[in-house]
Amino acid sequence: MKEKKYATMFSAIEHKLTGVLGQGQYDWVDRRVFDQVFDQSTLMSVFKLMQQGHIDTIEWPIARGKEAHVFFAKSQSGPVAVKIFHTSNAVFKGLMQYIEGDPRFGGLRRRHRELVNVWVQKEHRNLMRMRKNGVRVPESLMTRNNVLVMEYLGDENGPSPRLRDVTVDDPEKLFKELLRQLRMIWQDAGLAHADFSDYNIMIHQGEAWIIDAGQSVVQNHPKAKEFLVRDVTRLCQWAQKNGVEADLAEATLFVIEE
Ligand SMILES: Nc1ncnc2c1ncn2[C@@H]1O[C@H](COP(=O)(O)OP(=O)(O)OP(=O)(O)O)[C@@H](O)[C@H]1O
Ligand SMILES: [Mg+2]
């Protein structure tokens, strides 16, 4: 019954997934990657998002990470980025073999999936909260279970580069700009980004965009200040590496001072 429903659903959207079925130019998108990312429940979520018009076709992969794959997709309102979080990873699978089948501890797979879904909600809400408060982040458009649809940063040919992949003309100016963004995240959005680095900043149409907010926490999280200081430290290290005289104490004060 479940299999049949799944087969019907899959055949309905198969032609909209050509970019992830190994028919594209990306050799790493083979059957294994497809199975890793698009398990039955993920396909079901994608199917629903397609029915609702949030996604039309998934075209090609942008990036693969430990926790998520990001794809370029098209929707009725234009291009979007679709971040699909893995519902299982190697560590979890390793632990599972010792628990699965033991009747005393059932439903673990489902609980793990629920945890991933909460993480996706967290990224969605963090992005919305930052954006509402003026921080330059992609607009988070929609989520469903482990799938997040957001504004795409790039053009037809590919995504915009990450900060770590470009040489910046005026590092001092960018340093000050990013410090202002960190200040806005902390003071206006009331959050600590908590993974601020040149991996998680994209340079799009001449501006720095902050991405990857799943781990961001509210100010009264017990580790919020620790994360904030780490974010500012990383930014200062980036600046120093690029020849800017960045002072950590001064920078931290600028971010937290009202
Ligand atoms: N909105 C977007 N538009 C275009 N490309 C994006 C967008 N969001 C992310 N990317 C690309 O995908 C890569 C991975 O995205 P992101 O940092 O959000 O996930 P991640 O690092 O895999 O997550 P995690 O930290 O959980 O491992 C980015 O480095 C960037 O190149
Ligand atoms: Mg990242």
PDB file of C-alpha atoms and ligand atoms in Angstrom:
ATOM      1  CA  MET A   1       0.000   0.000   0.000  1.00  0.00           C
ATOM      2  CA  LYS A   2       2.660   2.439   1.082  1.00  0.00           C
ATOM      3  CA  GLU A   3       4.929   1.309  -1.754  1.00  0.00           C
ATOM      4  CA  LYS A   4       2.215   1.804  -4.328  1.00  0.00           C
ATOM      5  CA  LYS A   5       1.377   5.278  -3.115  1.00  0.00           C
ATOM      6  CA  TYR A   6       5.059   6.105  -3.187  1.00  0.00           C
ATOM      7  CA  ALA A   7       5.520   4.765  -6.720  1.00  0.00           C
ATOM      8  CA  THR A   8       2.588   6.823  -7.988  1.00  0.00           C
ATOM      9  CA  MET A   9       3.875   9.944  -6.325  1.00  0.00           C
ATOM     10  CA  PHE A  10       7.389   9.370  -7.615  1.00  0.00           C
ATOM     11  CA  SER A  11       6.297   8.910 -11.201  1.00  0.00           C
ATOM     12  CA  ALA A  12       4.303  12.119 -10.910  1.00  0.00           C
ATOM     13  CA  ILE A  13       7.361  14.190 -10.049  1.00  0.00           C
ATOM     14  CA  GLU A  14      10.183  12.180 -11.623  1.00  0.00           C
ATOM     15  CA  HIS A  15      10.407  14.475 -14.644  1.00  0.00           C
ATOM     16  CA  LYS A  16      10.763  17.443 -12.302  1.00  0.00           C
ATOM     17  CA  LEU A  17      13.787  15.924 -10.632  1.00  0.00           C
ATOM     18  CA  THR A  18      16.011  15.334 -13.659  1.00  0.00           C
ATOM     19  CA  GLY A  19      18.706  17.497 -12.139  1.00  0.00           C
ATOM     20  CA  VAL A  20      19.150  15.158  -9.211  1.00  0.00           C
ATOM     21  CA  LEU A  21      18.705  11.852 -10.981  1.00  0.00           C
ATOM     22  CA  GLY A  22      22.137  11.798 -12.542  1.00  0.00           C
ATOM     23  CA  GLN A  23      21.002  13.252 -15.838  1.00  0.00           C
ATOM     24  CA  GLY A  24      22.726  16.539 -15.242  1.00  0.00           C
ATOM     25  CA  GLN A  25      26.343  17.547 -15.558  1.00  0.00           C
ATOM     26  CA  TYR A  26      27.149  16.682 -11.945  1.00  0.00           C
ATOM     27  CA  ASP A  27      28.881  13.346 -11.695  1.00  0.00           C
ATOM     28  CA  TRP A  28      28.453  13.065  -7.920  1.00  0.00           C
ATOM     29  CA  VAL A  29      24.727  12.932  -8.243  1.00  0.00           C
ATOM     30  CA  ASP A  30      24.536   9.207  -8.633  1.00  0.00           C
ATOM     31  CA  ARG A  31      22.040   6.762  -7.275  1.00  0.00           C
ATOM     32  CA  ARG A  32      23.769   6.661  -3.893  1.00  0.00           C
ATOM     33  CA  VAL A  33      23.550  10.404  -3.363  1.00  0.00           C
ATOM     34  CA  PHE A  34      19.971  10.368  -4.527  1.00  0.00           C
ATOM     35  CA  ASP A  35      19.071   7.647  -2.048  1.00  0.00           C
ATOM     36  CA  GLN A  36      20.931   9.421   0.734  1.00  0.00           C
ATOM     37  CA  VAL A  37      19.071  12.693   0.222  1.00  0.00           C
ATOM     38  CA  PHE A  38      15.705  11.692  -1.191  1.00  0.00           C
ATOM     39  CA  ASP A  39      14.297   9.010   1.028  1.00  0.00           C
ATOM     40  CA  GLN A  40      10.574   8.317   0.795  1.00  0.00           C
ATOM     41  CA  SER A  41       9.465  10.903   3.314  1.00  0.00           C
ATOM     42  CA  THR A  42      11.714  13.587   1.813  1.00  0.00           C
ATOM     43  CA  LEU A  43      10.308  12.871  -1.639  1.00  0.00           C
ATOM     44  CA  MET A  44       6.853  13.176  -0.155  1.00  0.00           C
ATOM     45  CA  SER A  45       7.745  16.598   1.277  1.00  0.00           C
ATOM     46  CA  VAL A  46       9.160  17.732  -2.071  1.00  0.00           C
ATOM     47  CA  PHE A  47       6.002  16.435  -3.749  1.00  0.00           C
ATOM     48  CA  LYS A  48       3.818  18.517  -1.437  1.00  0.00           C
ATOM     49  CA  LEU A  49       5.946  21.626  -1.978  1.00  0.00           C
ATOM     50  CA  MET A  50       5.569  21.078  -5.723  1.00  0.00           C
ATOM     51  CA  GLN A  51       1.805  20.705  -5.413  1.00  0.00           C
ATOM     52  CA  GLN A  52       1.636  23.947  -3.462  1.00  0.00           C
ATOM     53  CA  GLY A  53       3.720  25.779  -6.056  1.00  0.00           C
ATOM     54  CA  HIS A  54       6.729  26.509  -3.858  1.00  0.00           C
ATOM     55  CA  ILE A  55       8.917  24.342  -6.087  1.00  0.00           C
ATOM     56  CA  ASP A  56       8.390  23.571  -9.744  1.00  0.00           C
ATOM     57  CA  THR A  57      11.538  21.667 -10.766  1.00  0.00           C
ATOM     58  CA  ILE A  58      14.765  20.789  -8.973  1.00  0.00           C
ATOM     59  CA  GLU A  59      17.481  21.597 -11.467  1.00  0.00           C
ATOM     60  CA  TRP A  60      20.970  21.007 -10.119  1.00  0.00           C
ATOM     61  CA  PRO A  61      22.935  20.620  -6.896  1.00  0.00           C
ATOM     62  CA  ILE A  62      24.689  23.662  -5.467  1.00  0.00           C
ATOM     63  CA  ALA A  63      26.474  22.134  -2.507  1.00  0.00           C
ATOM     64  CA  ARG A  64      26.603  19.056  -0.372  1.00  0.00           C
ATOM     65  CA  GLY A  65      27.391  19.139   3.301  1.00  0.00           C
ATOM     66  CA  LYS A  66      27.455  16.762   6.223  1.00  0.00           C
ATOM     67  CA  GLU A  67      23.964  17.749   7.285  1.00  0.00           C
ATOM     68  CA  ALA A  68      22.322  19.030   4.138  1.00  0.00           C
ATOM     69  CA  HIS A  69      22.368  19.283   0.363  1.00  0.00           C
ATOM     70  CA  VAL A  70      21.442  22.553  -1.328  1.00  0.00           C
ATOM     71  CA  PHE A  71      19.851  22.543  -4.795  1.00  0.00           C
ATOM     72  CA  PHE A  72      18.989  25.130  -7.391  1.00  0.00           C
ATOM     73  CA  ALA A  73      15.291  24.901  -8.172  1.00  0.00           C
ATOM     74  CA  LYS A  74      12.682  26.797 -10.104  1.00  0.00           C
ATOM     75  CA  SER A  75       9.325  27.913  -8.795  1.00  0.00           C
ATOM     76  CA  GLN A  76       6.391  29.862 -10.169  1.00  0.00           C
ATOM     77  CA  SER A  77       7.889  33.042  -8.787  1.00  0.00           C
ATOM     78  CA  GLY A  78      11.439  32.449 -10.020  1.00  0.00           C
ATOM     79  CA  PRO A  79      14.588  30.654  -8.928  1.00  0.00           C
ATOM     80  CA  VAL A  80      14.889  29.342  -5.368  1.00  0.00           C
ATOM     81  CA  ALA A  81      17.454  27.468  -3.301  1.00  0.00           C
ATOM     82  CA  VAL A  82      16.215  24.254  -1.700  1.00  0.00           C
ATOM     83  CA  LYS A  83      18.121  23.035   1.333  1.00  0.00           C
ATOM     84  CA  ILE A  84      17.388  19.409   2.119  1.00  0.00           C
ATOM     85  CA  PHE A  85      18.586  18.149   5.474  1.00  0.00           C
ATOM     86  CA  HIS A  86      19.624  14.519   5.760  1.00  0.00           C
ATOM     87  CA  THR A  87      17.275  12.537   7.933  1.00  0.00           C
ATOM     88  CA  SER A  88      20.023  10.082   8.759  1.00  0.00           C
ATOM     89  CA  ASN A  89      23.798  10.236   8.905  1.00  0.00           C
ATOM     90  CA  ALA A  90      26.651   7.795   9.389  1.00  0.00           C
ATOM     91  CA  VAL A  91      26.842   8.311  13.153  1.00  0.00           C
ATOM     92  CA  PHE A  92      23.130   7.799  13.586  1.00  0.00           C
ATOM     93  CA  LYS A  93      23.174   4.711  11.358  1.00  0.00           C
ATOM     94  CA  GLY A  94      26.054   3.299  13.386  1.00  0.00           C
ATOM     95  CA  LEU A  95      24.137   3.673  16.629  1.00  0.00           C
ATOM     96  CA  MET A  96      20.895   2.438  15.098  1.00  0.00           C
ATOM     97  CA  GLN A  97      22.115  -1.106  14.464  1.00  0.00           C
ATOM     98  CA  TYR A  98      22.435  -1.631  18.206  1.00  0.00           C
ATOM     99  CA  ILE A  99      18.984  -0.286  19.022  1.00  0.00           C
ATOM    100  CA  GLU A 100      16.789  -1.172  16.064  1.00  0.00           C
ATOM    101  CA  GLY A 101      15.051  -4.463  16.704  1.00  0.00           C
ATOM    102  CA  ASP A 102      15.218  -4.106  20.486  1.00  0.00           C
ATOM    103  CA  PRO A 103      11.544  -3.879  21.452  1.00  0.00           C
ATOM    104  CA  ARG A 104      12.392  -1.821  24.522  1.00  0.00           C
ATOM    105  CA  PHE A 105      13.457   1.178  22.451  1.00  0.00           C
ATOM    106  CA  GLY A 106      11.140   1.728  19.518  1.00  0.00           C
ATOM    107  CA  GLY A 107      10.419   4.703  17.309  1.00  0.00           C
ATOM    108  CA  LEU A 108      13.941   6.023  17.322  1.00  0.00           C
ATOM    109  CA  ARG A 109      14.054   6.690  13.602  1.00  0.00           C
ATOM    110  CA  ARG A 110      10.913   8.759  13.879  1.00  0.00           C
ATOM    111  CA  ARG A 111      12.204  10.721  16.830  1.00  0.00           C
ATOM    112  CA  HIS A 112      15.431  11.457  14.989  1.00  0.00           C
ATOM    113  CA  ARG A 113      13.454  12.671  11.999  1.00  0.00           C
ATOM    114  CA  GLU A 114      11.424  14.916  14.272  1.00  0.00           C
ATOM    115  CA  LEU A 115      14.607  16.403  15.669  1.00  0.00           C
ATOM    116  CA  VAL A 116      15.805  17.210  12.138  1.00  0.00           C
ATOM    117  CA  ASN A 117      12.438  18.845  11.404  1.00  0.00           C
ATOM    118  CA  VAL A 118      12.788  21.043  14.478  1.00  0.00           C
ATOM    119  CA  TRP A 119      16.244  22.065  13.266  1.00  0.00           C
ATOM    120  CA  VAL A 120      14.787  23.129   9.904  1.00  0.00           C
ATOM    121  CA  GLN A 121      12.084  25.144  11.669  1.00  0.00           C
ATOM    122  CA  LYS A 122      14.801  26.763  13.730  1.00  0.00           C
ATOM    123  CA  GLU A 123      16.770  27.799  10.644  1.00  0.00           C
ATOM    124  CA  HIS A 124      13.576  29.111   9.020  1.00  0.00           C
ATOM    125  CA  ARG A 125      12.601  31.186  12.030  1.00  0.00           C
ATOM    126  CA  ASN A 126      16.119  32.483  12.603  1.00  0.00           C
ATOM    127  CA  LEU A 127      16.390  33.627   8.984  1.00  0.00           C
ATOM    128  CA  MET A 128      12.989  35.330   9.132  1.00  0.00           C
ATOM    129  CA  ARG A 129      13.811  37.038  12.397  1.00  0.00           C
ATOM    130  CA  MET A 130      17.145  38.301  11.114  1.00  0.00           C
ATOM    131  CA  ARG A 131      15.654  39.522   7.878  1.00  0.00           C
ATOM    132  CA  LYS A 132      12.793  41.304   9.625  1.00  0.00           C
ATOM    133  CA  ASN A 133      15.411  43.165  11.635  1.00  0.00           C
ATOM    134  CA  GLY A 134      17.396  44.327   8.648  1.00  0.00           C
ATOM    135  CA  VAL A 135      20.090  41.669   8.494  1.00  0.00           C
ATOM    136  CA  ARG A 136      21.069  40.717   4.942  1.00  0.00           C
ATOM    137  CA  VAL A 137      20.080  37.045   4.786  1.00  0.00           C
ATOM    138  CA  PRO A 138      18.214  35.135   2.068  1.00  0.00           C
ATOM    139  CA  GLU A 139      14.464  35.220   2.554  1.00  0.00           C
ATOM    140  CA  SER A 140      13.254  31.919   3.958  1.00  0.00           C
ATOM    141  CA  LEU A 141      10.114  31.161   1.971  1.00  0.00           C
ATOM    142  CA  MET A 142       8.721  27.833   3.104  1.00  0.00           C
ATOM    143  CA  THR A 143       9.561  24.667   4.971  1.00  0.00           C
ATOM    144  CA  ARG A 144       8.134  21.208   5.038  1.00  0.00           C
ATOM    145  CA  ASN A 145       9.676  18.617   7.340  1.00  0.00           C
ATOM    146  CA  ASN A 146      13.373  18.453   6.409  1.00  0.00           C
ATOM    147  CA  VAL A 147      13.097  20.714   3.329  1.00  0.00           C
ATOM    148  CA  LEU A 148      13.640  24.479   3.368  1.00  0.00           C
ATOM    149  CA  VAL A 149      12.926  26.732   0.384  1.00  0.00           C
ATOM    150  CA  MET A 150      14.694  30.078   0.326  1.00  0.00           C
ATOM    151  CA  GLU A 151      15.676  32.958  -1.890  1.00  0.00           C
ATOM    152  CA  TYR A 152      18.432  31.956  -4.313  1.00  0.00           C
ATOM    153  CA  LEU A 153      21.677  33.924  -4.292  1.00  0.00           C
ATOM    154  CA  GLY A 154      23.277  33.588  -7.692  1.00  0.00           C
ATOM    155  CA  ASP A 155      22.393  33.611 -11.366  1.00  0.00           C
ATOM    156  CA  GLU A 156      21.524  31.131 -14.106  1.00  0.00           C
ATOM    157  CA  ASN A 157      25.114  29.913 -14.272  1.00  0.00           C
ATOM    158  CA  GLY A 158      25.664  29.176 -10.631  1.00  0.00           C
ATOM    159  CA  PRO A 159      25.508  30.352  -7.039  1.00  0.00           C
ATOM    160  CA  SER A 160      27.309  33.476  -5.911  1.00  0.00           C
ATOM    161  CA  PRO A 161      30.709  32.753  -4.331  1.00  0.00           C
ATOM    162  CA  ARG A 162      31.377  32.407  -0.649  1.00  0.00           C
ATOM    163  CA  LEU A 163      33.513  35.063   1.000  1.00  0.00           C
ATOM    164  CA  ARG A 164      36.357  32.593   1.400  1.00  0.00           C
ATOM    165  CA  ASP A 165      36.458  32.049  -2.383  1.00  0.00           C
ATOM    166  CA  VAL A 166      36.922  35.681  -3.399  1.00  0.00           C
ATOM    167  CA  THR A 167      39.488  38.436  -3.035  1.00  0.00           C
ATOM    168  CA  VAL A 168      37.948  41.520  -1.536  1.00  0.00           C
ATOM    169  CA  ASP A 169      38.862  44.970  -2.896  1.00  0.00           C
ATOM    170  CA  ASP A 170      38.281  46.854   0.328  1.00  0.00           C
ATOM    171  CA  PRO A 171      38.525  44.458   3.302  1.00  0.00           C
ATOM    172  CA  GLU A 172      38.309  47.284   5.830  1.00  0.00           C
ATOM    173  CA  LYS A 173      34.969  48.427   4.460  1.00  0.00           C
ATOM    174  CA  LEU A 174      33.638  44.859   4.437  1.00  0.00           C
ATOM    175  CA  PHE A 175      34.902  44.281   7.977  1.00  0.00           C
ATOM    176  CA  LYS A 176      32.959  47.293   9.217  1.00  0.00           C
ATOM    177  CA  GLU A 177      29.888  46.246   7.276  1.00  0.00           C
ATOM    178  CA  LEU A 178      29.973  42.712   8.703  1.00  0.00           C
ATOM    179  CA  LEU A 179      30.477  44.100  12.179  1.00  0.00           C
ATOM    180  CA  ARG A 180      27.323  46.162  11.672  1.00  0.00           C
ATOM    181  CA  GLN A 181      25.502  43.013  10.554  1.00  0.00           C
ATOM    182  CA  LEU A 182      26.687  41.164  13.673  1.00  0.00           C
ATOM    183  CA  ARG A 183      25.483  44.078  15.784  1.00  0.00           C
ATOM    184  CA  MET A 184      22.073  43.940  14.109  1.00  0.00           C
ATOM    185  CA  ILE A 185      21.836  40.185  14.648  1.00  0.00           C
ATOM    186  CA  TRP A 186      22.600  40.641  18.339  1.00  0.00           C
ATOM    187  CA  GLN A 187      20.821  43.868  19.193  1.00  0.00           C
ATOM    188  CA  ASP A 188      17.867  43.980  16.814  1.00  0.00           C
ATOM    189  CA  ALA A 189      17.158  40.301  16.126  1.00  0.00           C
ATOM    190  CA  GLY A 190      18.242  39.277  19.637  1.00  0.00           C
ATOM    191  CA  LEU A 191      20.270  36.336  18.344  1.00  0.00           C
ATOM    192  CA  ALA A 192      23.809  35.048  18.122  1.00  0.00           C
ATOM    193  CA  HIS A 193      24.555  33.582  14.688  1.00  0.00           C
ATOM    194  CA  ALA A 194      26.923  31.035  16.264  1.00  0.00           C
ATOM    195  CA  ASP A 195      28.642  29.870  13.063  1.00  0.00           C
ATOM    196  CA  PHE A 196      29.874  33.106  11.589  1.00  0.00           C
ATOM    197  CA  SER A 197      32.722  32.463   9.150  1.00  0.00           C
ATOM    198  CA  ASP A 198      33.800  33.121   5.579  1.00  0.00           C
ATOM    199  CA  TYR A 199      32.128  29.812   4.676  1.00  0.00           C
ATOM    200  CA  ASN A 200      28.757  31.162   5.713  1.00  0.00           C
ATOM    201  CA  ILE A 201      28.917  34.526   4.004  1.00  0.00           C
ATOM    202  CA  MET A 202      28.155  34.857   0.306  1.00  0.00           C
ATOM    203  CA  ILE A 203      29.130  37.767  -1.904  1.00  0.00           C
ATOM    204  CA  HIS A 204      26.080  38.440  -4.032  1.00  0.00           C
ATOM    205  CA  GLN A 205      25.596  41.452  -6.301  1.00  0.00           C
ATOM    206  CA  GLY A 206      28.367  43.298  -4.542  1.00  0.00           C
ATOM    207  CA  GLU A 207      26.994  42.765  -1.035  1.00  0.00           C
ATOM    208  CA  ALA A 208      27.789  40.324   1.779  1.00  0.00           C
ATOM    209  CA  TRP A 209      24.928  37.966   2.613  1.00  0.00           C
ATOM    210  CA  ILE A 210      24.881  35.863   5.752  1.00  0.00           C
ATOM    211  CA  ILE A 211      23.596  32.301   5.459  1.00  0.00           C
ATOM    212  CA  ASP A 212      23.299  29.095   7.501  1.00  0.00           C
ATOM    213  CA  ALA A 213      21.348  30.081  10.614  1.00  0.00           C
ATOM    214  CA  GLY A 214      20.181  26.700  11.918  1.00  0.00           C
ATOM    215  CA  GLN A 215      22.504  26.896  14.895  1.00  0.00           C
ATOM    216  CA  SER A 216      21.702  30.509  15.789  1.00  0.00           C
ATOM    217  CA  VAL A 217      20.377  30.968  19.326  1.00  0.00           C
ATOM    218  CA  VAL A 218      18.391  33.581  21.227  1.00  0.00           C
ATOM    219  CA  GLN A 219      20.213  35.943  23.581  1.00  0.00           C
ATOM    220  CA  ASN A 220      19.137  34.181  26.754  1.00  0.00           C
ATOM    221  CA  HIS A 221      20.499  30.844  25.623  1.00  0.00           C
ATOM    222  CA  PRO A 222      23.162  29.942  28.207  1.00  0.00           C
ATOM    223  CA  LYS A 223      25.911  29.943  25.585  1.00  0.00           C
ATOM    224  CA  ALA A 224      24.724  32.918  23.522  1.00  0.00           C
ATOM    225  CA  LYS A 225      27.470  35.283  24.704  1.00  0.00           C
ATOM    226  CA  GLU A 226      30.140  32.651  24.191  1.00  0.00           C
ATOM    227  CA  PHE A 227      28.917  32.119  20.608  1.00  0.00           C
ATOM    228  CA  LEU A 228      28.774  35.852  20.003  1.00  0.00           C
ATOM    229  CA  VAL A 229      32.371  36.339  21.103  1.00  0.00           C
ATOM    230  CA  ARG A 230      33.431  33.450  18.890  1.00  0.00           C
ATOM    231  CA  ASP A 231      31.631  35.046  15.920  1.00  0.00           C
ATOM    232  CA  VAL A 232      33.334  38.402  16.503  1.00  0.00           C
ATOM    233  CA  THR A 233      36.691  36.655  16.970  1.00  0.00           C
ATOM    234  CA  ARG A 234      36.326  34.851  13.649  1.00  0.00           C
ATOM    235  CA  LEU A 235      35.446  38.092  11.893  1.00  0.00           C
ATOM    236  CA  CYS A 236      38.469  39.847  13.408  1.00  0.00           C
ATOM    237  CA  GLN A 237      40.708  36.960  12.363  1.00  0.00           C
ATOM    238  CA  TRP A 238      39.404  37.229   8.818  1.00  0.00           C
ATOM    239  CA  ALA A 239      40.051  40.981   8.852  1.00  0.00           C
ATOM    240  CA  GLN A 240      43.589  40.601  10.200  1.00  0.00           C
ATOM    241  CA  LYS A 241      44.365  37.977   7.589  1.00  0.00           C
ATOM    242  CA  ASN A 242      43.304  40.558   5.014  1.00  0.00           C
ATOM    243  CA  GLY A 243      45.516  43.290   6.380  1.00  0.00           C
ATOM    244  CA  VAL A 244      42.942  45.148   8.455  1.00  0.00           C
ATOM    245  CA  GLU A 245      43.905  46.273  11.955  1.00  0.00           C
ATOM    246  CA  ALA A 246      40.971  44.744  13.791  1.00  0.00           C
ATOM    247  CA  ASP A 247      40.863  44.947  17.553  1.00  0.00           C
ATOM    248  CA  LEU A 248      38.802  42.205  19.180  1.00  0.00           C
ATOM    249  CA  ALA A 249      37.894  44.144  22.332  1.00  0.00           C
ATOM    250  CA  GLU A 250      36.849  47.191  20.348  1.00  0.00           C
ATOM    251  CA  ALA A 251      34.870  45.105  17.880  1.00  0.00           C
ATOM    252  CA  THR A 252      33.086  43.186  20.642  1.00  0.00           C
ATOM    253  CA  LEU A 253      32.181  46.411  22.390  1.00  0.00           C
ATOM    254  CA  PHE A 254      30.770  47.828  19.163  1.00  0.00           C
ATOM    255  CA  VAL A 255      28.555  44.764  18.747  1.00  0.00           C
ATOM    256  CA  ILE A 256      27.184  44.626  22.301  1.00  0.00           C
ATOM    257  CA  GLU A 257      27.132  48.310  23.284  1.00  0.00           C
ATOM    258  CA  GLU A 258      23.663  49.840  23.138  1.00  0.00           C
TER     259      GLU A 258
HETATM  260  N1  LIG B   1      20.267  30.810  -0.684  1.00  0.00           N
HETATM  261  C1  LIG B   1      21.299  30.267  -1.309  1.00  0.00           C
HETATM  262  N2  LIG B   1      21.545  30.557  -2.618  1.00  0.00           N
HETATM  263  C2  LIG B   1      22.599  30.016  -3.252  1.00  0.00           C
HETATM  264  N3  LIG B   1      23.481  29.163  -2.679  1.00  0.00           N
HETATM  265  C3  LIG B   1      23.303  28.851  -1.393  1.00  0.00           C
HETATM  266  C4  LIG B   1      22.207  29.378  -0.638  1.00  0.00           C
HETATM  267  N4  LIG B   1      22.276  28.889   0.632  1.00  0.00           N
HETATM  268  C5  LIG B   1      23.361  28.095   0.648  1.00  0.00           C
HETATM  269  N5  LIG B   1      23.991  28.064  -0.546  1.00  0.00           N
HETATM  270  C6  LIG B   1      25.214  27.323  -0.892  1.00  0.00           C
HETATM  271  O1  LIG B   1      25.166  26.080  -0.235  1.00  0.00           O
HETATM  272  C7  LIG B   1      26.270  25.945   0.658  1.00  0.00           C
HETATM  273  C8  LIG B   1      25.800  25.237   1.931  1.00  0.00           C
HETATM  274  O2  LIG B   1      24.778  25.993   2.563  1.00  0.00           O
HETATM  275  P1  LIG B   1      24.710  26.136   4.130  1.00  0.00           P
HETATM  276  O3  LIG B   1      25.951  26.765   4.641  1.00  0.00           O
HETATM  277  O4  LIG B   1      23.434  26.795   4.457  1.00  0.00           O
HETATM  278  O5  LIG B   1      24.583  24.630   4.574  1.00  0.00           O
HETATM  279  P2  LIG B   1      25.665  23.679   5.283  1.00  0.00           P
HETATM  280  O6  LIG B   1      26.932  24.389   5.591  1.00  0.00           O
HETATM  281  O7  LIG B   1      25.695  22.419   4.508  1.00  0.00           O
HETATM  282  O8  LIG B   1      24.909  23.413   6.561  1.00  0.00           O
HETATM  283  P3  LIG B   1      25.569  22.782   7.809  1.00  0.00           P
HETATM  284  O9  LIG B   1      26.250  23.938   8.503  1.00  0.00           O
HETATM  285  O10 LIG B   1      24.387  22.224   8.516  1.00  0.00           O
HETATM  286  O11 LIG B   1      26.533  21.751   7.313  1.00  0.00           O
HETATM  287  C9  LIG B   1      26.755  27.354   0.896  1.00  0.00           C
HETATM  288  O12 LIG B   1      28.130  27.390   1.181  1.00  0.00           O
HETATM  289  C10 LIG B   1      26.451  28.036  -0.411  1.00  0.00           C
HETATM  290  O13 LIG B   1      27.498  27.806  -1.340  1.00  0.00           O
HETATM  291 MG    MG B   2      27.547  26.360   5.959  1.00  0.00          MG
END
